[in-house]
């Protein structure tokens, strides 16, 4: 197997330089079973969380054990405004879709009514047959032209309707999976929320500096925190009047201390995205969502190749304590079956 490597910048310096300047979605129980653990006693017992709010913001403290055996703790704060902004921009309302449908239907009716006014129907009279034939030809041509304009108008309206619907979903953080199915756009969620979770990334930068971590240990630390310190809970499909598809944006996930596979993956990737040289992709398989980071895989690690580079897989969901490169039984079985899966660049 041939692949090329990409040199990553130093962990703390790369992040601190940057800082200075929320369809198939749920993980199956089988996918969450542990396929790999290093020889440490009960790492889930080291997981803890303490989240407090004073009305203006949230203070978070998460405890967990890294895959190298280090028992770690991070502390970070997020403002109420940061969390509220992430929630406000994610999800769509059925009323928004109804409004768009109403515009489309009304526009269609108006176009049809206009064509009916412009076209001719009724009795045609003439002094002789020749004149009658001429009038009929002219009226037929006129009606054909009116019908052509109507067809073009209706086609244009259909294209505009689809464009507006796609834009509505995109603004709400969703994308089309198939013609009739939409799903949360996790890569877009990561791009939007990485700056918002920068305080959490900065806390991990402090850990990396204190423990002299390289990129691999840092990625492991964030993965271990997301897997074990965030409880596994499936979010509701709706939040108030908004359809959220069972996904929460990373700031909300962090201040609630819980999430499922796609929600936790969004947190993990958002925190890591504050290291600009770290390449990541999201991986969607039926009923599950995970991610992968670019590095050279070790023997026995599960990885994929994307654009000629190796990406080591990470199970974000937990509660299994799975080091990068180890995946759950269901994920491994699906990959070994040769079935296709979606790769989504982050």
mmCIF file of C-alpha atoms in Angstrom:
data_model
loop_
_atom_site.group_PDB
_atom_site.id
_atom_site.type_symbol
_atom_site.label_atom_id
_atom_site.label_comp_id
_atom_site.label_asym_id
_atom_site.label_seq_id
_atom_site.Cartn_x
_atom_site.Cartn_y
_atom_site.Cartn_z
ATOM 1 C CA UNK A 1 0.000 0.000 0.000
ATOM 2 C CA UNK A 2 1.385 3.398 -0.910
ATOM 3 C CA UNK A 3 0.503 6.655 0.769
ATOM 4 C CA UNK A 4 2.044 10.026 1.431
ATOM 5 C CA UNK A 5 2.357 11.666 4.828
ATOM 6 C CA UNK A 6 1.575 15.194 5.934
ATOM 7 C CA UNK A 7 3.687 16.773 8.658
ATOM 8 C CA UNK A 8 1.597 18.254 11.458
ATOM 9 C CA UNK A 9 2.608 21.360 13.369
ATOM 10 C CA UNK A 10 3.417 21.270 17.076
ATOM 11 C CA UNK A 11 0.300 20.796 19.164
ATOM 12 C CA UNK A 12 0.224 23.694 21.605
ATOM 13 C CA UNK A 13 1.884 26.262 19.384
ATOM 14 C CA UNK A 14 -0.402 25.553 16.440
ATOM 15 C CA UNK A 15 -3.565 25.977 18.497
ATOM 16 C CA UNK A 16 -2.477 28.918 20.621
ATOM 17 C CA UNK A 17 -1.446 30.803 17.507
ATOM 18 C CA UNK A 18 -5.000 30.444 16.192
ATOM 19 C CA UNK A 19 -6.677 31.298 19.476
ATOM 20 C CA UNK A 20 -4.588 34.395 19.984
ATOM 21 C CA UNK A 21 -5.337 36.115 16.820
ATOM 22 C CA UNK A 22 -26.448 20.016 16.225
ATOM 23 C CA UNK A 23 -32.824 10.034 8.566
ATOM 24 C CA UNK A 24 -30.294 7.367 9.846
ATOM 25 C CA UNK A 25 -28.361 8.797 12.752
ATOM 26 C CA UNK A 26 -28.546 6.658 15.908
ATOM 27 C CA UNK A 27 -25.820 4.213 16.922
ATOM 28 C CA UNK A 28 -26.834 0.610 17.410
ATOM 29 C CA UNK A 29 -26.056 -1.029 20.731
ATOM 30 C CA UNK A 30 -23.786 -3.492 18.967
ATOM 31 C CA UNK A 31 -21.778 -0.667 17.406
ATOM 32 C CA UNK A 32 -21.093 0.710 20.867
ATOM 33 C CA UNK A 33 -19.620 -2.497 22.281
ATOM 34 C CA UNK A 34 -15.944 -2.322 23.089
ATOM 35 C CA UNK A 35 -13.656 -3.994 20.597
ATOM 36 C CA UNK A 36 -10.398 -2.869 22.184
ATOM 37 C CA UNK A 37 -9.108 -1.684 25.555
ATOM 38 C CA UNK A 38 -5.601 -1.247 26.847
ATOM 39 C CA UNK A 39 -4.723 -2.953 30.132
ATOM 40 C CA UNK A 40 -6.126 -0.420 32.588
ATOM 41 C CA UNK A 41 -8.808 -1.029 35.209
ATOM 42 C CA UNK A 42 -12.220 0.424 34.470
ATOM 43 C CA UNK A 43 -11.389 3.694 32.654
ATOM 44 C CA UNK A 44 -15.106 4.596 32.657
ATOM 45 C CA UNK A 45 -14.848 4.976 36.431
ATOM 46 C CA UNK A 46 -12.419 7.849 35.878
ATOM 47 C CA UNK A 47 -15.015 9.711 33.799
ATOM 48 C CA UNK A 48 -16.769 12.608 35.489
ATOM 49 C CA UNK A 49 -18.500 15.848 34.657
ATOM 50 C CA UNK A 50 -19.464 18.971 36.558
ATOM 51 C CA UNK A 51 -21.456 21.639 34.730
ATOM 52 C CA UNK A 52 -22.724 24.831 36.351
ATOM 53 C CA UNK A 53 -24.556 27.895 35.042
ATOM 54 C CA UNK A 54 -24.717 31.362 36.569
ATOM 55 C CA UNK A 55 -27.251 32.726 34.085
ATOM 56 C CA UNK A 56 -24.630 34.371 31.872
ATOM 57 C CA UNK A 57 -22.552 31.340 30.999
ATOM 58 C CA UNK A 58 -21.523 27.790 31.787
ATOM 59 C CA UNK A 59 -18.475 26.406 33.558
ATOM 60 C CA UNK A 60 -17.565 22.828 32.676
ATOM 61 C CA UNK A 61 -15.217 20.362 34.264
ATOM 62 C CA UNK A 62 -14.662 16.968 32.655
ATOM 63 C CA UNK A 63 -12.531 14.147 34.041
ATOM 64 C CA UNK A 64 -11.384 11.139 32.005
ATOM 65 C CA UNK A 65 -8.464 8.803 31.344
ATOM 66 C CA UNK A 66 -6.408 9.076 28.185
ATOM 67 C CA UNK A 67 -5.471 5.966 26.240
ATOM 68 C CA UNK A 68 -1.847 6.257 27.383
ATOM 69 C CA UNK A 69 -3.040 5.845 30.982
ATOM 70 C CA UNK A 70 -2.950 9.509 32.039
ATOM 71 C CA UNK A 71 -5.834 10.572 34.243
ATOM 72 C CA UNK A 72 -6.843 14.020 32.978
ATOM 73 C CA UNK A 73 -9.213 16.868 33.727
ATOM 74 C CA UNK A 74 -10.179 19.900 31.670
ATOM 75 C CA UNK A 75 -11.962 23.077 32.712
ATOM 76 C CA UNK A 76 -13.556 25.525 30.283
ATOM 77 C CA UNK A 77 -16.304 28.125 30.095
ATOM 78 C CA UNK A 78 -18.843 28.945 27.389
ATOM 79 C CA UNK A 79 -21.021 32.027 27.400
ATOM 80 C CA UNK A 80 -24.802 31.830 27.353
ATOM 81 C CA UNK A 81 -24.725 33.786 24.079
ATOM 82 C CA UNK A 82 -22.400 31.250 22.457
ATOM 83 C CA UNK A 83 -24.682 28.359 23.319
ATOM 84 C CA UNK A 84 -27.819 30.280 22.333
ATOM 85 C CA UNK A 85 -26.334 31.251 18.950
ATOM 86 C CA UNK A 86 -25.475 27.631 18.147
ATOM 87 C CA UNK A 87 -29.006 26.529 19.022
ATOM 88 C CA UNK A 88 -30.675 29.404 17.184
ATOM 89 C CA UNK A 89 -28.986 28.678 13.851
ATOM 90 C CA UNK A 90 -29.628 24.923 13.862
ATOM 91 C CA UNK A 91 -32.908 23.258 12.902
ATOM 92 C CA UNK A 92 -35.877 24.246 10.785
ATOM 93 C CA UNK A 93 -39.564 24.775 11.426
ATOM 94 C CA UNK A 94 -42.372 23.064 9.576
ATOM 95 C CA UNK A 95 -43.977 26.494 9.237
ATOM 96 C CA UNK A 96 -40.958 27.632 7.183
ATOM 97 C CA UNK A 97 -41.537 24.756 4.765
ATOM 98 C CA UNK A 98 -45.272 25.428 4.697
ATOM 99 C CA UNK A 99 -44.596 29.068 3.833
ATOM 100 C CA UNK A 100 -42.316 28.044 0.986
ATOM 101 C CA UNK A 101 -44.879 25.515 -0.293
ATOM 102 C CA UNK A 102 -47.575 28.183 -0.189
ATOM 103 C CA UNK A 103 -45.411 30.561 -2.271
ATOM 104 C CA UNK A 104 -44.775 27.811 -4.836
ATOM 105 C CA UNK A 105 -48.422 26.810 -5.165
ATOM 106 C CA UNK A 106 -49.596 30.422 -5.422
ATOM 107 C CA UNK A 107 -46.949 31.194 -8.065
ATOM 108 C CA UNK A 108 -48.057 28.184 -10.084
ATOM 109 C CA UNK A 109 -51.703 29.262 -9.920
ATOM 110 C CA UNK A 110 -50.838 32.795 -11.003
ATOM 111 C CA UNK A 111 -48.764 31.564 -13.943
ATOM 112 C CA UNK A 112 -51.551 29.256 -15.116
ATOM 113 C CA UNK A 113 -54.167 32.002 -14.753
ATOM 114 C CA UNK A 114 -52.005 34.406 -16.773
ATOM 115 C CA UNK A 115 -51.587 31.852 -19.569
ATOM 116 C CA UNK A 116 -55.327 31.241 -19.651
ATOM 117 C CA UNK A 117 -55.930 34.975 -20.106
ATOM 118 C CA UNK A 118 -53.404 35.143 -22.944
ATOM 119 C CA UNK A 119 -54.625 32.055 -24.779
ATOM 120 C CA UNK A 120 -57.713 31.881 -26.970
ATOM 121 C CA UNK A 121 -60.663 29.573 -26.470
ATOM 122 C CA UNK A 122 -64.110 29.783 -27.989
ATOM 123 C CA UNK A 123 -65.861 29.942 -31.329
ATOM 124 C CA UNK A 124 -64.023 31.252 -34.419
ATOM 125 C CA UNK A 125 -66.034 32.891 -37.225
ATOM 126 C CA UNK A 126 -64.980 33.831 -40.753
ATOM 127 C CA UNK A 127 -66.521 34.829 -44.085
ATOM 128 C CA UNK A 128 -65.114 31.842 -45.902
ATOM 129 C CA UNK A 129 -63.159 28.647 -45.299
ATOM 130 C CA UNK A 130 -59.817 30.131 -46.302
ATOM 131 C CA UNK A 131 -60.137 32.918 -43.749
ATOM 132 C CA UNK A 132 -61.294 30.425 -41.113
ATOM 133 C CA UNK A 133 -58.276 28.180 -41.764
ATOM 134 C CA UNK A 134 -55.932 31.181 -41.511
ATOM 135 C CA UNK A 135 -57.458 32.327 -38.211
ATOM 136 C CA UNK A 136 -57.299 28.823 -36.780
ATOM 137 C CA UNK A 137 -53.605 28.512 -37.725
ATOM 138 C CA UNK A 138 -52.814 31.879 -36.109
ATOM 139 C CA UNK A 139 -54.724 31.066 -32.945
ATOM 140 C CA UNK A 140 -53.164 27.624 -32.741
ATOM 141 C CA UNK A 141 -49.688 29.158 -33.072
ATOM 142 C CA UNK A 142 -50.544 31.803 -30.477
ATOM 143 C CA UNK A 143 -51.810 29.207 -27.997
ATOM 144 C CA UNK A 144 -48.735 27.066 -28.612
ATOM 145 C CA UNK A 145 -46.522 30.048 -27.811
ATOM 146 C CA UNK A 146 -48.518 30.752 -24.638
ATOM 147 C CA UNK A 147 -48.189 27.097 -23.608
ATOM 148 C CA UNK A 148 -44.448 27.192 -24.251
ATOM 149 C CA UNK A 149 -44.063 30.279 -22.053
ATOM 150 C CA UNK A 150 -46.144 28.594 -19.353
ATOM 151 C CA UNK A 151 -44.024 25.444 -19.478
ATOM 152 C CA UNK A 152 -40.872 27.558 -19.180
ATOM 153 C CA UNK A 153 -42.360 29.560 -16.314
ATOM 154 C CA UNK A 154 -43.417 26.422 -14.434
ATOM 155 C CA UNK A 155 -40.008 24.833 -14.963
ATOM 156 C CA UNK A 156 -38.361 28.007 -13.670
ATOM 157 C CA UNK A 157 -40.624 28.042 -10.633
ATOM 158 C CA UNK A 158 -39.797 24.401 -9.909
ATOM 159 C CA UNK A 159 -36.066 25.142 -10.103
ATOM 160 C CA UNK A 160 -36.447 28.209 -7.885
ATOM 161 C CA UNK A 161 -38.544 26.236 -5.396
ATOM 162 C CA UNK A 162 -35.888 23.545 -5.128
ATOM 163 C CA UNK A 163 -33.145 26.179 -4.810
ATOM 164 C CA UNK A 164 -35.006 27.906 -1.972
ATOM 165 C CA UNK A 165 -35.729 24.597 -0.248
ATOM 166 C CA UNK A 166 -32.074 23.535 -0.423
ATOM 167 C CA UNK A 167 -31.046 26.962 0.914
ATOM 168 C CA UNK A 168 -33.588 26.703 3.733
ATOM 169 C CA UNK A 169 -32.172 23.344 4.799
ATOM 170 C CA UNK A 170 -28.574 24.527 4.418
ATOM 171 C CA UNK A 171 -29.214 27.634 6.532
ATOM 172 C CA UNK A 172 -30.703 25.336 9.169
ATOM 173 C CA UNK A 173 -27.664 23.025 9.107
ATOM 174 C CA UNK A 174 -29.135 20.219 6.988
ATOM 175 C CA UNK A 175 -28.374 18.640 3.635
ATOM 176 C CA UNK A 176 -30.201 16.345 1.217
ATOM 177 C CA UNK A 177 -29.256 12.697 1.652
ATOM 178 C CA UNK A 178 -31.657 11.546 -1.042
ATOM 179 C CA UNK A 179 -34.317 13.364 -3.006
ATOM 180 C CA UNK A 180 -36.833 12.910 -0.195
ATOM 181 C CA UNK A 181 -34.587 12.587 2.880
ATOM 182 C CA UNK A 182 -32.605 15.305 4.666
ATOM 183 C CA UNK A 183 -30.107 14.881 7.482
ATOM 184 C CA UNK A 184 -28.003 17.053 9.736
ATOM 185 C CA UNK A 185 -24.887 18.295 7.943
ATOM 186 C CA UNK A 186 -22.212 17.330 10.474
ATOM 187 C CA UNK A 187 -19.229 18.824 8.559
ATOM 188 C CA UNK A 188 -21.083 22.146 8.269
ATOM 189 C CA UNK A 189 -21.910 21.970 11.977
ATOM 190 C CA UNK A 190 -18.224 21.446 12.727
ATOM 191 C CA UNK A 191 -17.150 24.428 10.628
ATOM 192 C CA UNK A 192 -19.748 26.695 12.260
ATOM 193 C CA UNK A 193 -19.016 25.665 15.829
ATOM 194 C CA UNK A 194 -15.240 25.163 15.956
ATOM 195 C CA UNK A 195 -14.671 28.848 16.901
ATOM 196 C CA UNK A 196 -17.372 28.596 19.569
ATOM 197 C CA UNK A 197 -15.697 25.687 21.352
ATOM 198 C CA UNK A 198 -12.234 27.285 21.191
ATOM 199 C CA UNK A 199 -12.142 27.568 25.030
ATOM 200 C CA UNK A 200 -12.376 23.767 25.213
ATOM 201 C CA UNK A 201 -9.638 23.420 22.596
ATOM 202 C CA UNK A 202 -7.487 25.819 24.591
ATOM 203 C CA UNK A 203 -7.982 23.688 27.701
ATOM 204 C CA UNK A 204 -6.729 20.667 25.766
ATOM 205 C CA UNK A 205 -3.791 22.705 24.505
ATOM 206 C CA UNK A 206 -2.874 23.313 28.129
ATOM 207 C CA UNK A 207 -3.017 19.581 28.832
ATOM 208 C CA UNK A 208 -0.877 18.873 25.772
ATOM 209 C CA UNK A 209 1.722 21.368 26.924
ATOM 210 C CA UNK A 210 1.733 20.114 30.512
ATOM 211 C CA UNK A 211 2.088 16.455 29.505
ATOM 212 C CA UNK A 212 4.263 17.136 26.443
ATOM 213 C CA UNK A 213 1.731 15.513 24.135
ATOM 214 C CA UNK A 214 2.159 15.204 20.422
ATOM 215 C CA UNK A 215 -0.754 15.220 18.013
ATOM 216 C CA UNK A 216 -1.554 11.544 18.538
ATOM 217 C CA UNK A 217 -1.846 11.855 22.330
ATOM 218 C CA UNK A 218 -3.893 15.032 21.965
ATOM 219 C CA UNK A 219 -6.375 13.382 19.580
ATOM 220 C CA UNK A 220 -6.586 10.463 21.981
ATOM 221 C CA UNK A 221 -7.302 12.758 24.923
ATOM 222 C CA UNK A 222 -10.166 14.562 23.173
ATOM 223 C CA UNK A 223 -11.559 11.228 21.939
ATOM 224 C CA UNK A 224 -11.437 9.698 25.431
ATOM 225 C CA UNK A 225 -13.224 12.707 26.931
ATOM 226 C CA UNK A 226 -15.988 12.643 24.325
ATOM 227 C CA UNK A 227 -16.458 8.880 24.598
ATOM 228 C CA UNK A 228 -16.572 8.534 28.384
ATOM 229 C CA UNK A 229 -17.143 11.915 30.071
ATOM 230 C CA UNK A 230 -20.116 12.816 27.850
ATOM 231 C CA UNK A 231 -23.050 10.531 28.654
ATOM 232 C CA UNK A 232 -24.556 8.562 25.790
ATOM 233 C CA UNK A 233 -28.061 9.928 25.249
ATOM 234 C CA UNK A 234 -30.040 10.209 22.009
ATOM 235 C CA UNK A 235 -31.372 13.750 21.544
ATOM 236 C CA UNK A 236 -35.006 14.317 20.655
ATOM 237 C CA UNK A 237 -35.953 14.772 17.014
ATOM 238 C CA UNK A 238 -37.433 18.169 17.832
ATOM 239 C CA UNK A 239 -36.448 21.048 20.107
ATOM 240 C CA UNK A 240 -39.509 23.164 20.687
ATOM 241 C CA UNK A 241 -40.927 24.070 17.288
ATOM 242 C CA UNK A 242 -37.729 23.145 15.453
ATOM 243 C CA UNK A 243 -36.906 19.893 13.695
ATOM 244 C CA UNK A 244 -33.362 18.918 14.729
ATOM 245 C CA UNK A 245 -33.193 15.343 13.470
ATOM 246 C CA UNK A 246 -31.928 14.024 16.816
ATOM 247 C CA UNK A 247 -28.735 16.115 16.704
ATOM 248 C CA UNK A 248 -27.455 18.930 18.926
ATOM 249 C CA UNK A 249 -24.765 21.529 18.115
ATOM 250 C CA UNK A 250 -21.463 21.091 20.009
ATOM 251 C CA UNK A 251 -21.840 23.972 22.515
ATOM 252 C CA UNK A 252 -25.238 22.654 23.591
ATOM 253 C CA UNK A 253 -23.866 19.106 23.824
ATOM 254 C CA UNK A 254 -21.005 20.254 26.033
ATOM 255 C CA UNK A 255 -23.166 22.184 28.478
ATOM 256 C CA UNK A 256 -25.659 19.302 28.721
ATOM 257 C CA UNK A 257 -22.884 16.732 29.004
ATOM 258 C CA UNK A 258 -24.509 14.197 26.701
ATOM 259 C CA UNK A 259 -25.015 13.142 23.076
ATOM 260 C CA UNK A 260 -25.064 10.233 20.635
ATOM 261 C CA UNK A 261 -22.756 9.209 17.770
ATOM 262 C CA UNK A 262 -23.227 12.087 15.318
ATOM 263 C CA UNK A 263 -23.590 14.660 18.112
ATOM 264 C CA UNK A 264 -20.427 13.468 19.852
ATOM 265 C CA UNK A 265 -18.558 13.312 16.558
ATOM 266 C CA UNK A 266 -19.473 16.956 15.951
ATOM 267 C CA UNK A 267 -18.021 17.860 19.376
ATOM 268 C CA UNK A 268 -14.819 15.885 18.804
ATOM 269 C CA UNK A 269 -14.235 17.309 15.328
ATOM 270 C CA UNK A 270 -15.129 20.876 16.386
ATOM 271 C CA UNK A 271 -12.584 20.800 19.220
ATOM 272 C CA UNK A 272 -9.877 19.311 16.983
ATOM 273 C CA UNK A 273 -10.597 21.685 14.087
ATOM 274 C CA UNK A 274 -8.930 24.474 16.045
ATOM 275 C CA UNK A 275 -5.667 22.782 15.067
ATOM 276 C CA UNK A 276 -5.709 23.943 11.412
ATOM 277 C CA UNK A 277 -3.222 21.362 10.111
ATOM 278 C CA UNK A 278 -5.180 18.359 11.356
ATOM 279 C CA UNK A 279 -7.101 16.689 8.519
ATOM 280 C CA UNK A 280 -10.410 14.973 9.390
ATOM 281 C CA UNK A 281 -13.326 13.292 7.643
ATOM 282 C CA UNK A 282 -16.731 12.169 8.838
ATOM 283 C CA UNK A 283 -17.851 8.619 8.077
ATOM 284 C CA UNK A 284 -21.522 7.725 7.664
ATOM 285 C CA UNK A 285 -22.608 4.101 7.688
ATOM 286 C CA UNK A 286 -26.211 2.900 8.146
ATOM 287 C CA UNK A 287 -27.388 3.767 11.649
ATOM 288 C CA UNK A 288 -24.042 5.130 12.773
ATOM 289 C CA UNK A 289 -21.659 8.075 12.395
ATOM 290 C CA UNK A 290 -17.962 8.262 13.257
ATOM 291 C CA UNK A 291 -14.877 10.067 12.024
ATOM 292 C CA UNK A 292 -11.249 9.591 11.046
ATOM 293 C CA UNK A 293 -8.057 11.644 11.341
ATOM 294 C CA UNK A 294 -5.106 11.695 8.989
ATOM 295 C CA UNK A 295 -2.035 9.910 10.282
ATOM 296 C CA UNK A 296 -0.030 6.828 9.368
ATOM 297 C CA UNK A 297 -1.848 3.799 10.829
ATOM 298 C CA UNK A 298 -0.129 1.281 13.036
ATOM 299 C CA UNK A 299 -0.468 -2.472 12.629
ATOM 300 C CA UNK A 300 -3.989 -3.610 13.444
ATOM 301 C CA UNK A 301 -5.557 -0.141 13.330
ATOM 302 C CA UNK A 302 -8.646 0.401 11.214
ATOM 303 C CA UNK A 303 -8.228 3.103 8.599
ATOM 304 C CA UNK A 304 -9.488 4.279 5.237
ATOM 305 C CA UNK A 305 -7.807 6.018 2.345
ATOM 306 C CA UNK A 306 -9.192 9.290 1.088
ATOM 307 C CA UNK A 307 -7.617 11.346 -1.686
ATOM 308 C CA UNK A 308 -4.499 9.191 -1.424
ATOM 309 C CA UNK A 309 -4.027 9.693 2.335
ATOM 310 C CA UNK A 310 -4.653 7.286 5.238
ATOM 311 C CA UNK A 311 -7.223 8.293 7.876
ATOM 312 C CA UNK A 312 -7.392 6.369 11.149
ATOM 313 C CA UNK A 313 -10.950 5.791 12.367
ATOM 314 C CA UNK A 314 -12.303 7.034 15.699
ATOM 315 C CA UNK A 315 -15.492 5.834 17.404
ATOM 316 C CA UNK A 316 -16.841 9.000 19.006
ATOM 317 C CA UNK A 317 -20.011 7.618 20.550
ATOM 318 C CA UNK A 318 -18.805 5.667 23.555
ATOM 319 C CA UNK A 319 -19.451 4.644 26.228
ATOM 320 C CA UNK A 320 -16.848 2.103 25.088
ATOM 321 C CA UNK A 321 -13.285 3.308 25.610
ATOM 322 C CA UNK A 322 -11.860 2.782 22.118
ATOM 323 C CA UNK A 323 -8.512 4.255 21.155
ATOM 324 C CA UNK A 324 -8.173 5.828 17.684
ATOM 325 C CA UNK A 325 -7.790 2.989 15.216
ATOM 326 C CA UNK A 326 -10.167 0.674 17.134
ATOM 327 C CA UNK A 327 -13.832 0.389 16.156
ATOM 328 C CA UNK A 328 -16.909 -1.375 17.505
ATOM 329 C CA UNK A 329 -17.957 -4.815 16.332
ATOM 330 C CA UNK A 330 -20.808 -3.568 14.148
ATOM 331 C CA UNK A 331 -18.589 -0.988 12.444
ATOM 332 C CA UNK A 332 -15.883 -3.566 11.755
ATOM 333 C CA UNK A 333 -18.412 -6.075 10.414
ATOM 334 C CA UNK A 334 -19.915 -3.468 8.100
ATOM 335 C CA UNK A 335 -16.518 -2.383 6.793
ATOM 336 C CA UNK A 336 -15.380 -5.965 6.226
ATOM 337 C CA UNK A 337 -18.578 -6.693 4.300
ATOM 338 C CA UNK A 338 -17.403 -4.374 1.544
ATOM 339 C CA UNK A 339 -20.516 -2.203 1.694
ATOM 340 C CA UNK A 340 -20.171 1.416 0.705
ATOM 341 C CA UNK A 341 -20.146 4.287 3.175
ATOM 342 C CA UNK A 342 -20.072 8.054 2.828
ATOM 343 C CA UNK A 343 -16.924 10.050 3.467
ATOM 344 C CA UNK A 344 -17.586 13.693 4.375
ATOM 345 C CA UNK A 345 -14.546 16.022 4.510
ATOM 346 C CA UNK A 346 -14.475 18.256 7.566
#
